[in-house]
């Protein structure tokens, strides 16, 4: 699925390099930029709302290959919706992010799913649903419907992650570089 870029070398011999484009989609303030920032910089900080789209890159040296991730972090504000197709075009994977304490954001993630289903063939893109802000468990609004929706959709896993803690969210991204295991479940609902 990923585009092969070059062939590098390692002590064991030539190693392929791959490029993956991952796009983050979801309502405003669900924490998309925080997830990307945590993943790339291993840090959490207060970020300004995204304007249009932010772009991050990261190179992962995995055992069998080198993977360059292009992370396209789209703006969640409604006014940017109409340009988002420019950013998810040719993506290999999409993370549909919602806030577990805001049910409305799950509906919006579903809207993104429907849009991607129209634009991509099923084997063209990997789509994962990501429930964010798990520290807000006391305010949780999203519960059982996530698993029901997940089984009725091409979403590969439902995971909930929390970039404020140095949790395992990197696996969410790393999972995309492993074609056999698309997404690592971290804290299933
Ligand atoms: N409680 C909590 N707050 C978070 C978490 N992640 C992000 N936030 C906060 O949520 C707000 C929005 O975070 P962003 O990462 O900017 O959200 P975004 O989805 O990129 O927002 P847009 O750029 O508007 O699309 C900020 O105040 C963050 O500090 C989290 O895991 N828990």
PDB file of N, CA and C in Angstrom, residues 5 9 12 23 25 36 46 87 110 128 158:
ATOM      1  N   UNK A   5      10.062   4.273  -1.758  1.00  0.00           N
ATOM      2  CA  UNK A   5      10.808   5.452  -2.161  1.00  0.00           C
ATOM      3  C   UNK A   5      12.193   5.060  -2.674  1.00  0.00           C
ATOM      4  N   UNK A   9      20.627   0.818   2.992  1.00  0.00           N
ATOM      5  CA  UNK A   9      21.434  -0.344   3.397  1.00  0.00           C
ATOM      6  C   UNK A   9      21.425  -0.489   4.908  1.00  0.00           C
ATOM      7  N   UNK A  12      22.610  -5.984   7.519  1.00  0.00           N
ATOM      8  CA  UNK A  12      22.083  -7.223   6.933  1.00  0.00           C
ATOM      9  C   UNK A  12      21.912  -7.119   5.418  1.00  0.00           C
ATOM     10  N   UNK A  23      -3.335  11.118   7.437  1.00  0.00           N
ATOM     11  CA  UNK A  23      -4.061  12.368   7.634  1.00  0.00           C
ATOM     12  C   UNK A  23      -4.901  12.281   8.910  1.00  0.00           C
ATOM     13  N   UNK A  25      -8.108  13.729  10.847  1.00  0.00           N
ATOM     14  CA  UNK A  25      -9.360  14.451  10.595  1.00  0.00           C
ATOM     15  C   UNK A  25     -10.223  14.402  11.852  1.00  0.00           C
ATOM     16  N   UNK A  36      -0.331  14.624  17.113  1.00  0.00           N
ATOM     17  CA  UNK A  36       0.776  14.649  16.152  1.00  0.00           C
ATOM     18  C   UNK A  36       2.041  15.171  16.827  1.00  0.00           C
ATOM     19  N   UNK A  46       0.444  23.491  24.822  1.00  0.00           N
ATOM     20  CA  UNK A  46      -0.777  24.135  24.316  1.00  0.00           C
ATOM     21  C   UNK A  46      -0.487  24.678  22.923  1.00  0.00           C
ATOM     22  N   UNK A  87      -6.020  17.785   1.370  1.00  0.00           N
ATOM     23  CA  UNK A  87      -5.024  17.236   2.292  1.00  0.00           C
ATOM     24  C   UNK A  87      -5.125  15.716   2.416  1.00  0.00           C
ATOM     25  N   UNK A 110     -17.854  10.278  12.128  1.00  0.00           N
ATOM     26  CA  UNK A 110     -18.650   9.413  11.248  1.00  0.00           C
ATOM     27  C   UNK A 110     -18.869  10.087   9.898  1.00  0.00           C
ATOM     28  N   UNK A 128      -8.807   4.508  10.858  1.00  0.00           N
ATOM     29  CA  UNK A 128      -8.942   4.125  12.270  1.00  0.00           C
ATOM     30  C   UNK A 128      -9.649   5.232  13.042  1.00  0.00           C
ATOM     31  N   UNK A 158     -10.880   0.457  17.269  1.00  0.00           N
ATOM     32  CA  UNK A 158     -11.213   1.667  18.018  1.00  0.00           C
ATOM     33  C   UNK A 158     -10.215   1.773  19.154  1.00  0.00           C
TER      34      UNK A 158
END
